[in-house]
XYZ file of C-alpha atoms in Angstrom:
589
model
C -13.534 -27.277 5.337
C -16.813 -27.139 4.099
C -17.928 -22.972 3.029
C -20.557 -22.160 5.465
C -23.999 -21.717 4.714
C -25.119 -18.311 3.103
C -26.518 -15.370 6.208
C -30.329 -14.580 4.963
C -32.056 -11.877 6.367
C -35.202 -12.314 7.642
C -37.440 -11.666 4.237
C -36.184 -11.165 1.033
C -35.926 -8.379 -0.203
C -35.014 -6.557 -3.728
C -32.104 -4.373 -3.899
C -30.822 -2.103 -6.430
C -27.330 -3.092 -7.627
C -25.217 -1.003 -9.822
C -21.948 -3.453 -11.828
C -19.846 -1.433 -12.756
C -17.400 -2.820 -16.530
C -13.977 -1.983 -16.895
C -11.447 -3.164 -19.014
C -7.533 -2.696 -17.532
C -4.330 -2.705 -19.484
C -2.521 -1.941 -15.728
C -2.038 1.533 -16.989
C -5.536 3.080 -17.650
C -9.283 1.330 -16.736
C -12.270 2.093 -19.886
C -15.545 1.223 -19.512
C -16.425 -1.597 -21.289
C -20.314 -2.129 -22.643
C -21.157 -5.007 -23.747
C -20.593 -7.358 -20.912
C -23.457 -9.340 -20.578
C -23.954 -8.767 -16.854
C -25.753 -11.601 -14.610
C -26.147 -11.641 -10.021
C -25.922 -15.467 -8.821
C -26.429 -16.325 -5.416
C -23.135 -17.966 -4.460
C -24.771 -20.943 -2.349
C -27.696 -21.190 -4.447
C -28.307 -23.441 -8.193
C -26.830 -21.434 -9.764
C -29.897 -19.453 -11.626
C -29.663 -15.732 -12.272
C -31.886 -13.527 -10.499
C -31.396 -10.705 -12.889
C -29.218 -10.219 -15.826
C -28.102 -7.225 -18.482
C -25.844 -5.474 -20.282
C -24.174 -2.958 -19.393
C -24.078 0.474 -21.538
C -21.415 2.834 -23.012
C -21.018 3.665 -19.737
C -19.569 0.522 -18.966
C -22.787 0.686 -16.340
C -25.968 -1.523 -15.644
C -28.503 -1.375 -12.726
C -29.889 -4.459 -11.628
C -32.958 -5.463 -9.086
C -32.256 -8.241 -7.331
C -34.415 -9.802 -5.391
C -33.064 -11.950 -3.013
C -33.315 -13.384 1.096
C -29.017 -14.114 0.989
C -27.023 -11.328 2.267
C -24.246 -11.868 -0.133
C -23.971 -12.253 -4.453
C -21.434 -13.051 -7.093
C -21.866 -11.381 -10.333
C -20.660 -12.898 -13.324
C -20.176 -11.234 -16.781
C -19.204 -12.283 -19.830
C -17.420 -10.936 -22.978
C -20.074 -12.330 -25.272
C -17.576 -11.155 -28.630
C -14.356 -12.991 -29.347
C -11.444 -13.297 -26.490
C -8.543 -11.315 -28.257
C -6.222 -10.423 -26.627
C -8.401 -10.444 -23.079
C -6.379 -13.181 -20.213
C -9.789 -14.208 -19.725
C -13.346 -13.365 -21.512
C -15.900 -14.366 -18.166
C -14.842 -12.464 -14.716
C -16.996 -13.434 -11.254
C -16.422 -11.042 -8.246
C -18.329 -11.247 -5.020
C -19.832 -8.809 -2.824
C -22.547 -7.906 0.015
C -25.966 -7.390 -1.553
C -27.071 -4.393 0.211
C -23.350 -2.321 0.276
C -24.004 0.634 -0.616
C -20.796 1.414 -3.779
C -20.796 -0.303 -6.857
C -19.646 -3.757 -7.659
C -16.968 -2.763 -9.844
C -16.222 -5.686 -12.159
C -12.402 -5.497 -14.021
C -11.409 -7.329 -17.591
C -7.323 -7.639 -18.109
C -5.785 -7.237 -21.102
C -5.759 -4.591 -23.820
C -8.074 -2.271 -25.720
C -8.715 0.244 -28.441
C -10.955 1.756 -29.919
C -12.835 2.997 -33.301
C -14.186 6.961 -34.852
C -14.803 7.512 -37.733
C -17.319 8.156 -40.552
C -20.313 6.917 -41.881
C -21.094 7.440 -45.323
C -24.971 6.743 -47.399
C -26.659 6.914 -50.616
C -30.632 7.392 -50.726
C -31.315 5.953 -54.596
C -27.767 6.980 -56.222
C -28.113 10.804 -54.180
C -26.284 11.258 -50.713
C -28.183 12.191 -47.237
C -26.778 14.804 -45.584
C -28.514 14.340 -42.241
C -27.453 10.464 -40.748
C -29.320 12.215 -37.186
C -30.969 9.192 -35.313
C -28.926 6.669 -36.937
C -26.747 3.939 -35.451
C -23.280 2.158 -35.962
C -24.098 -1.510 -34.778
C -20.419 -2.776 -34.227
C -19.940 -6.915 -33.824
C -17.146 -9.099 -32.540
C -17.089 -13.344 -33.384
C -20.786 -12.345 -34.200
C -21.780 -11.395 -31.288
C -23.220 -7.283 -30.560
C -20.804 -5.587 -28.558
C -21.109 -1.898 -28.926
C -24.065 0.258 -30.200
C -22.510 4.009 -31.351
C -24.252 7.021 -32.003
C -24.271 8.983 -35.417
C -24.337 12.079 -35.378
C -25.919 14.431 -38.113
C -22.698 14.384 -41.016
C -21.668 11.060 -40.480
C -19.236 11.211 -38.203
C -19.087 8.519 -34.938
C -16.521 7.650 -32.036
C -17.386 5.010 -29.725
C -16.089 2.800 -26.564
C -13.399 1.128 -25.532
C -12.832 -2.193 -27.283
C -10.678 -5.608 -26.381
C -7.712 -6.160 -28.827
C -7.457 -8.715 -31.252
C -5.087 -9.299 -34.152
C -6.854 -11.597 -35.905
C -10.617 -8.953 -38.121
C -12.971 -10.450 -35.449
C -14.740 -7.578 -35.856
C -17.113 -5.240 -38.035
C -19.795 -3.294 -38.572
C -23.432 -2.781 -39.962
C -26.100 0.014 -39.805
C -29.141 1.141 -37.691
C -30.315 3.764 -40.936
C -31.806 7.178 -39.262
C -36.224 7.671 -39.378
C -37.043 7.464 -42.994
C -35.031 4.948 -44.679
C -33.965 1.087 -44.358
C -30.657 -0.282 -45.303
C -30.944 -1.788 -49.614
C -31.116 -4.655 -50.447
C -27.750 -4.714 -52.059
C -25.003 -2.969 -50.679
C -21.575 -1.906 -50.948
C -18.823 -4.168 -51.142
C -16.103 -1.903 -48.824
C -17.360 -3.019 -45.984
C -15.158 -5.946 -45.025
C -14.023 -6.975 -41.011
C -11.265 -5.792 -39.459
C -8.967 -7.022 -36.843
C -8.061 -4.125 -33.883
C -4.414 -4.550 -33.234
C -2.206 -3.553 -29.437
C -0.371 0.086 -29.893
C 2.506 0.609 -28.683
C 2.193 2.639 -26.614
C -1.741 2.719 -25.361
C -4.889 2.271 -26.313
C -5.152 2.085 -30.052
C -7.219 4.631 -31.681
C -9.006 3.243 -35.061
C -10.722 4.598 -37.992
C -13.071 3.364 -39.766
C -14.953 4.618 -42.806
C -18.284 2.941 -43.843
C -19.843 3.816 -47.098
C -24.307 2.294 -46.805
C -26.850 1.571 -48.997
C -30.760 3.299 -48.449
C -33.808 3.102 -49.357
C -36.366 5.487 -48.755
C -40.184 4.580 -46.983
C -42.742 4.759 -48.338
C -46.204 5.697 -46.739
C -48.619 3.460 -46.745
C -51.874 4.571 -47.936
C -54.715 5.160 -45.865
C -57.226 2.157 -46.350
C -61.396 3.995 -47.047
C -62.956 1.852 -44.050
C -66.194 0.047 -44.974
C -69.829 0.980 -44.236
C -70.962 -1.827 -41.766
C -74.646 -2.733 -42.616
C -77.660 -2.703 -40.469
C -79.066 -5.567 -39.719
C -82.793 -5.627 -40.585
C -84.785 -6.918 -37.673
C -87.438 -10.011 -38.883
C -90.875 -9.643 -37.453
C -91.333 -13.714 -36.922
C -88.551 -15.039 -35.838
C -88.066 -18.467 -35.978
C -86.732 -20.523 -33.141
C -83.958 -21.918 -33.359
C -84.592 -25.779 -33.257
C -83.363 -28.180 -30.550
C -80.034 -30.092 -30.961
C -80.837 -33.712 -31.190
C -77.736 -35.100 -28.185
C -75.256 -36.812 -29.391
C -74.425 -40.408 -27.477
C -71.057 -40.609 -25.478
C -68.763 -42.992 -26.719
C -67.468 -45.639 -24.387
C -63.780 -45.212 -23.214
C -60.933 -46.613 -24.929
C -58.441 -48.037 -22.456
C -55.681 -46.345 -22.542
C -52.447 -49.208 -21.025
C -50.871 -48.537 -18.485
C -46.565 -48.033 -19.762
C -44.099 -49.942 -18.426
C -42.108 -48.179 -14.863
C -39.079 -46.298 -15.950
C -35.985 -47.832 -14.783
C -34.380 -45.653 -12.236
C -30.972 -45.208 -13.132
C -28.280 -45.496 -10.919
C -26.955 -41.984 -9.125
C -23.317 -41.534 -10.222
C -21.214 -40.987 -7.220
C -19.488 -37.267 -7.030
C -15.812 -37.590 -7.655
C -13.966 -36.896 -4.304
C -14.047 -32.854 -3.038
C -10.733 -31.435 -2.678
C -8.369 -31.166 0.687
C -9.103 -29.416 2.502
C -7.294 -25.981 3.741
C -4.919 -25.948 7.099
C -4.509 -23.542 9.983
C -0.758 -23.447 10.387
C -1.587 -20.553 14.238
C -0.737 -16.594 13.561
C 2.143 -15.929 11.365
C 1.791 -13.581 8.267
C 4.200 -15.871 6.460
C 4.767 -18.887 5.128
C 7.432 -19.931 5.902
C 7.785 -18.755 9.480
C 4.430 -20.965 9.594
C 6.048 -23.990 9.026
C 9.096 -23.386 10.469
C 7.111 -23.097 13.954
C 4.751 -25.602 12.959
C 3.981 -27.626 15.429
C 3.762 -31.890 14.893
C 0.085 -32.163 15.066
C -0.323 -29.482 12.389
C 1.836 -31.459 10.758
C 1.108 -34.342 10.724
C -2.200 -33.429 9.629
C -0.932 -31.486 6.103
C 1.089 -35.140 5.837
C -2.178 -36.605 6.055
C -3.646 -33.764 3.657
C -0.722 -33.696 0.755
C -1.377 -38.171 0.203
C -2.315 -38.210 -2.630
C 0.271 -35.727 -5.308
C -1.038 -33.206 -7.864
C -3.711 -32.738 -4.958
C -3.294 -29.447 -3.525
C -3.355 -27.899 -0.156
C -4.170 -24.219 0.672
C -2.320 -23.068 3.920
C -4.103 -20.513 6.123
C -3.272 -18.625 9.199
C -5.790 -17.721 11.915
C -6.831 -14.220 10.246
C -8.058 -16.558 7.300
C -4.789 -15.149 5.114
C -4.136 -17.688 2.692
C 0.238 -17.962 2.708
C 0.695 -20.747 0.258
C -0.077 -24.069 -1.680
C 1.507 -27.227 -1.044
C 1.368 -30.760 -2.540
C 3.050 -33.281 -1.957
C 6.234 -34.450 -4.744
C 4.308 -36.806 -7.859
C 6.422 -40.124 -7.880
C 7.763 -39.407 -11.506
C 9.555 -36.164 -10.180
C 10.822 -37.934 -6.627
C 14.692 -39.727 -8.763
C 15.082 -36.208 -9.425
C 14.430 -35.066 -6.455
C 16.718 -37.263 -4.419
C 19.263 -36.699 -6.576
C 19.382 -32.785 -5.656
C 19.186 -33.166 -2.630
C 22.173 -35.767 -1.781
C 24.983 -32.594 -2.502
C 22.498 -30.716 0.500
C 22.709 -33.751 2.372
C 26.782 -34.095 1.936
C 27.221 -31.344 4.337
C 25.071 -32.958 6.929
C 26.806 -36.091 8.492
C 24.381 -39.078 9.715
C 21.565 -37.740 7.244
C 20.608 -39.630 4.586
C 17.039 -39.220 2.898
C 13.894 -41.575 3.394
C 10.930 -41.341 1.153
C 9.593 -38.344 -0.731
C 8.832 -34.914 1.014
C 5.958 -31.665 0.556
C 6.711 -28.776 -0.775
C 5.160 -25.712 -0.418
C 5.084 -21.943 -2.494
C 4.109 -18.056 -1.205
C 1.353 -16.791 -3.516
C 4.406 -14.270 -4.282
C 6.541 -16.495 -5.739
C 3.476 -18.312 -7.205
C 1.591 -15.230 -8.668
C 5.944 -14.733 -9.971
C 5.789 -18.016 -11.957
C 3.000 -17.788 -13.784
C 3.463 -14.115 -14.787
C 6.461 -15.499 -16.235
C 4.914 -16.553 -20.003
C 0.916 -16.372 -20.080
C 0.535 -18.904 -22.907
C -2.339 -21.221 -21.898
C -6.209 -20.031 -20.787
C -5.368 -22.242 -17.382
C -3.022 -20.604 -16.111
C -4.466 -16.591 -16.823
C -7.275 -17.526 -15.043
C -5.149 -19.115 -12.047
C -3.006 -16.248 -12.151
C -5.972 -14.201 -11.527
C -7.539 -15.764 -9.062
C -3.890 -16.128 -7.472
C -3.966 -11.838 -7.200
C -7.767 -12.097 -6.544
C -6.655 -14.458 -3.281
C -4.122 -11.284 -2.357
C -6.073 -8.368 -2.755
C -8.291 -10.335 -0.502
C -5.469 -11.217 2.067
C -3.968 -7.034 2.572
C -8.500 -6.156 2.976
C -8.531 -8.439 5.577
C -5.120 -7.987 7.212
C -6.314 -4.324 7.557
C -9.647 -4.966 8.442
C -8.355 -7.284 11.595
C -5.255 -4.222 12.178
C -8.423 -1.492 12.347
C -10.891 -3.547 14.503
C -7.414 -4.749 16.666
C -6.883 -1.219 17.147
C -10.492 -0.091 17.990
C -10.249 -2.796 20.598
C -7.144 -0.841 22.565
C -9.173 2.187 22.654
C -12.649 1.302 24.371
C -9.672 -0.844 26.912
C -7.602 2.437 27.585
C -9.806 5.519 25.856
C -6.392 7.476 25.801
C -5.404 9.779 22.920
C -2.758 7.870 21.800
C -4.840 4.830 21.544
C -7.551 7.227 19.862
C -4.817 8.420 17.683
C -4.120 4.910 16.432
C -7.643 3.441 16.116
C -8.530 6.126 13.513
C -5.217 5.389 12.167
C -6.166 2.292 11.431
C -9.793 2.503 10.039
C -9.216 5.290 7.854
C -6.204 2.715 6.150
C -8.898 0.164 5.444
C -10.569 3.095 3.210
C -13.749 3.266 5.354
C -15.769 6.308 6.377
C -17.565 6.939 9.771
C -18.941 9.325 12.082
C -15.902 7.678 14.387
C -13.749 9.326 12.291
C -14.671 13.243 13.008
C -15.433 12.600 16.921
C -12.630 13.180 19.191
C -10.629 10.039 22.102
C -13.555 11.549 24.952
C -16.481 11.059 23.130
C -15.704 8.486 20.756
C -16.750 5.184 22.284
C -20.648 4.800 21.536
C -19.214 5.065 18.005
C -15.714 3.021 17.652
C -18.348 0.063 19.936
C -20.539 0.851 16.875
C -17.570 0.251 14.422
C -15.957 -3.155 15.307
C -19.778 -4.887 14.854
C -19.271 -3.430 11.108
C -15.295 -3.835 11.058
C -16.472 -7.698 12.048
C -19.142 -8.256 9.892
C -17.409 -7.049 6.957
C -14.056 -9.570 7.597
C -17.058 -12.520 8.171
C -17.877 -11.478 4.761
C -14.734 -11.657 3.072
C -14.046 -14.462 4.737
C -16.366 -16.276 3.058
C -14.965 -14.575 0.072
C -12.006 -15.708 0.530
C -12.557 -19.246 0.748
C -14.016 -19.971 -1.717
C -11.281 -17.929 -3.410
C -9.080 -20.864 -2.549
C -11.968 -23.920 -3.910
C -11.133 -21.876 -7.218
C -7.685 -21.730 -6.248
C -7.432 -25.320 -5.376
C -9.382 -26.193 -8.294
C -7.145 -24.806 -10.515
C -3.597 -25.573 -9.337
C -4.820 -29.370 -9.597
C -6.117 -28.911 -13.206
C -3.062 -27.146 -13.666
C -0.547 -30.476 -12.368
C -2.427 -32.787 -14.130
C -1.371 -30.333 -16.691
C 2.088 -29.743 -16.279
C 5.445 -31.772 -15.049
C 8.493 -29.757 -15.542
C 8.851 -25.826 -15.095
C 12.692 -24.706 -15.608
C 11.939 -20.456 -15.544
C 11.846 -20.845 -11.312
C 15.707 -22.417 -11.816
C 16.748 -19.329 -13.674
C 15.243 -17.172 -11.070
C 17.133 -18.709 -8.340
C 20.879 -19.146 -10.071
C 20.606 -15.966 -10.528
C 19.682 -14.829 -6.478
C 20.392 -14.631 -2.814
C 18.618 -16.145 -0.098
C 19.148 -17.410 3.062
C 18.053 -21.498 4.221
C 17.031 -21.448 7.364
C 16.822 -25.184 8.654
C 14.180 -27.259 11.001
C 13.926 -30.717 12.176
C 11.373 -32.365 13.207
C 9.611 -34.857 14.983
C 11.741 -33.322 17.266
C 11.472 -29.922 16.595
C 14.897 -28.240 16.605
C 15.987 -25.723 14.629
C 19.572 -26.369 12.715
C 20.804 -22.999 12.113
C 20.927 -20.942 8.969
C 23.055 -21.511 5.944
C 24.016 -18.222 3.123
C 23.180 -18.834 -1.203
C 24.568 -15.871 -3.380
C 23.993 -16.726 -6.870
C 25.838 -19.790 -6.301
C 28.383 -19.473 -3.771
C 26.858 -21.252 -0.458
C 28.605 -19.955 3.119
C 27.484 -21.766 6.395
C 26.469 -24.832 8.139
C 23.494 -26.362 9.881
C 24.181 -27.571 13.040
C 23.086 -31.163 13.491
C 24.746 -31.737 17.207
C 21.546 -31.150 18.909
C 18.742 -33.595 16.834
C 18.565 -36.841 17.667
C 19.036 -40.383 15.583
C 15.718 -41.316 13.873
C 13.374 -40.430 11.233
C 12.942 -36.811 11.001
C 11.460 -34.357 8.332
C 13.692 -31.790 7.275
C 12.390 -28.476 6.834
C 14.295 -26.272 4.399
C 12.870 -22.521 4.351
C 14.387 -20.406 1.651
C 13.424 -17.391 2.681
C 14.134 -14.723 0.517
C 12.791 -17.143 -2.988
C 9.346 -17.869 -0.907
C 10.123 -21.900 -1.809
C 9.400 -24.384 1.938
C 10.199 -28.623 0.989
C 9.564 -30.382 4.206
C 11.622 -34.458 4.015
C 12.022 -37.369 4.823
C 15.257 -38.311 6.292
C 16.783 -40.374 9.277
C 19.292 -39.512 11.632
C 22.149 -42.354 12.366
C 25.182 -40.963 14.718
C 28.692 -42.761 13.007
C 27.829 -43.088 9.537
C 28.328 -40.493 6.703
C 25.108 -40.336 5.283
C 27.199 -40.040 1.593
C 30.396 -38.135 2.278
C 30.516 -35.762 5.168
C 31.894 -32.806 6.426
C 30.680 -29.588 6.036
C 29.201 -28.022 3.505
C 31.720 -25.591 1.310
C 32.309 -23.465 -1.786
C 33.149 -26.139 -3.839
C 29.394 -28.041 -3.287
C 27.374 -24.810 -4.091
C 26.805 -25.951 -7.197
C 25.396 -29.438 -5.759
C 23.285 -26.215 -3.587
C 22.343 -25.358 -6.863
C 20.911 -28.623 -7.928
C 18.990 -28.700 -4.707
C 17.243 -25.740 -5.457
C 16.781 -27.208 -8.952
C 15.725 -29.963 -7.837
C 12.419 -28.110 -5.707
C 11.590 -26.481 -9.168
C 11.222 -30.223 -10.703
C 9.357 -30.614 -7.170
C 7.787 -27.095 -7.739
C 6.652 -27.933 -10.808
C 3.108 -29.810 -10.457
C 1.802 -26.793 -9.284
C 3.134 -23.706 -10.682
C 2.083 -22.456 -13.901
C 3.746 -19.457 -16.568
C 2.307 -16.115 -17.743
C 2.092 -13.718 -20.677
C 2.660 -10.251 -19.160
C 3.388 -9.324 -15.102
C -0.338 -7.559 -14.258
C -1.026 -5.217 -11.737
C -1.269 -5.602 -8.050
């Protein structure tokens, strides 16, 4: 799948774009000043179409000239990152949209307030009206706070930092300059996290000023009036200077053309799996063609493949087990295969996680920037999934109303449209006169779905890239094993190449009940699909079925094998470890 070319209008236009930047600690977002904002064409050369810095209210108004219908906002916190999850945030939006573009930085924040005092020639300055306190972080200016006449000031939100990354300086009021020598008591300071909300830090500073001396106005020197010469002497005719012969310039040797470096291989394309809304259902009912495509896309270890449905929602991520983790996977599969007579492992396999489980994984510990970025990307994908689902439901309800305009279909359509947050005259119409509004609204929703779908494709590529990078850096993750050991789940089994459902067994905190039914499965090579429905993980393994041969010990799955099934899931953890991350604290959905 490739990212489609940007849609373009007939001619270039100038769009006013208001960007609103906030910092969110999970409870109460606040405006964030000092953020450097740039608007770019997502499909262009990366140059900024417009740029600016947010003010005290966290907003910046930009004039963007572009013939595209979509753009991206890159917001960068220029100071020390401190407790921010990431100092850079990217958001895609529709250029002609009427609403401001919202950008959120995740992390704890605090504020500073206090009093600035000043002296001039040893005397206190009683009125500091017009002075400005400049707040710097990591050497970059991030806030300018007006100072009241009595020297008091109060600033806006700032990311917390346990290190002394912050400092302040003073722009003097009119009539004063900063003195060349300043008091020594103006140290840098930290802004630690609060115990039960944003930090409120009080700082007091004293500055030395020098009164500006008025510059005297110089007396202008009169310009003398020239006296005309009654007999002017004619100017002599200049002697022509001969033009020298040109010196031949040697022809430089041709510069060799460097051999272009080939582009790295692209990431695997996403795989569409029909209309299912959940990962387990999509993989359990996967067709032979789609299964073959999935096996081909995951042929290289550590290559992560996004799995999507027909609406464009991303259901989860799939990848092949790395060779280094194949032995523990086979060892973990042995106990469950012991309860499946005639079934033996035949090679590698595939693991898949739905987005909710992947997000839980990365939320369990956020020790690196890469993990934070991946967790934020998964959250963005989930939000767009929800939006696509609501828009699709609204269009389906509108189609039903247009096909049969009754009071019932109209009420259903109105409820579905309201759920999307869309404001439109259709909502104020009636079943009798709402048809023209419904037709226009249906097209508007289709346009927005296309826009969100394009954004989702970009999110998919970023999610793929981050997952691949993470796969190269991490091999083992143990917290998922603890989650499995303390959970209850239904394990739904299916066999391919011949599509056969083999039933369900129950996992309850280490105890397994039930058994898979292999009676309808013919002998030969198959793919065993195990859907841990309540845990959000699906395993696809190569197996061989041969009647009359006990794969390991034979017999049905019994309580003594429960620990073995735990090992299976634990092996799945090692299997899964090539793709999921840890995060330090939960994100707000």
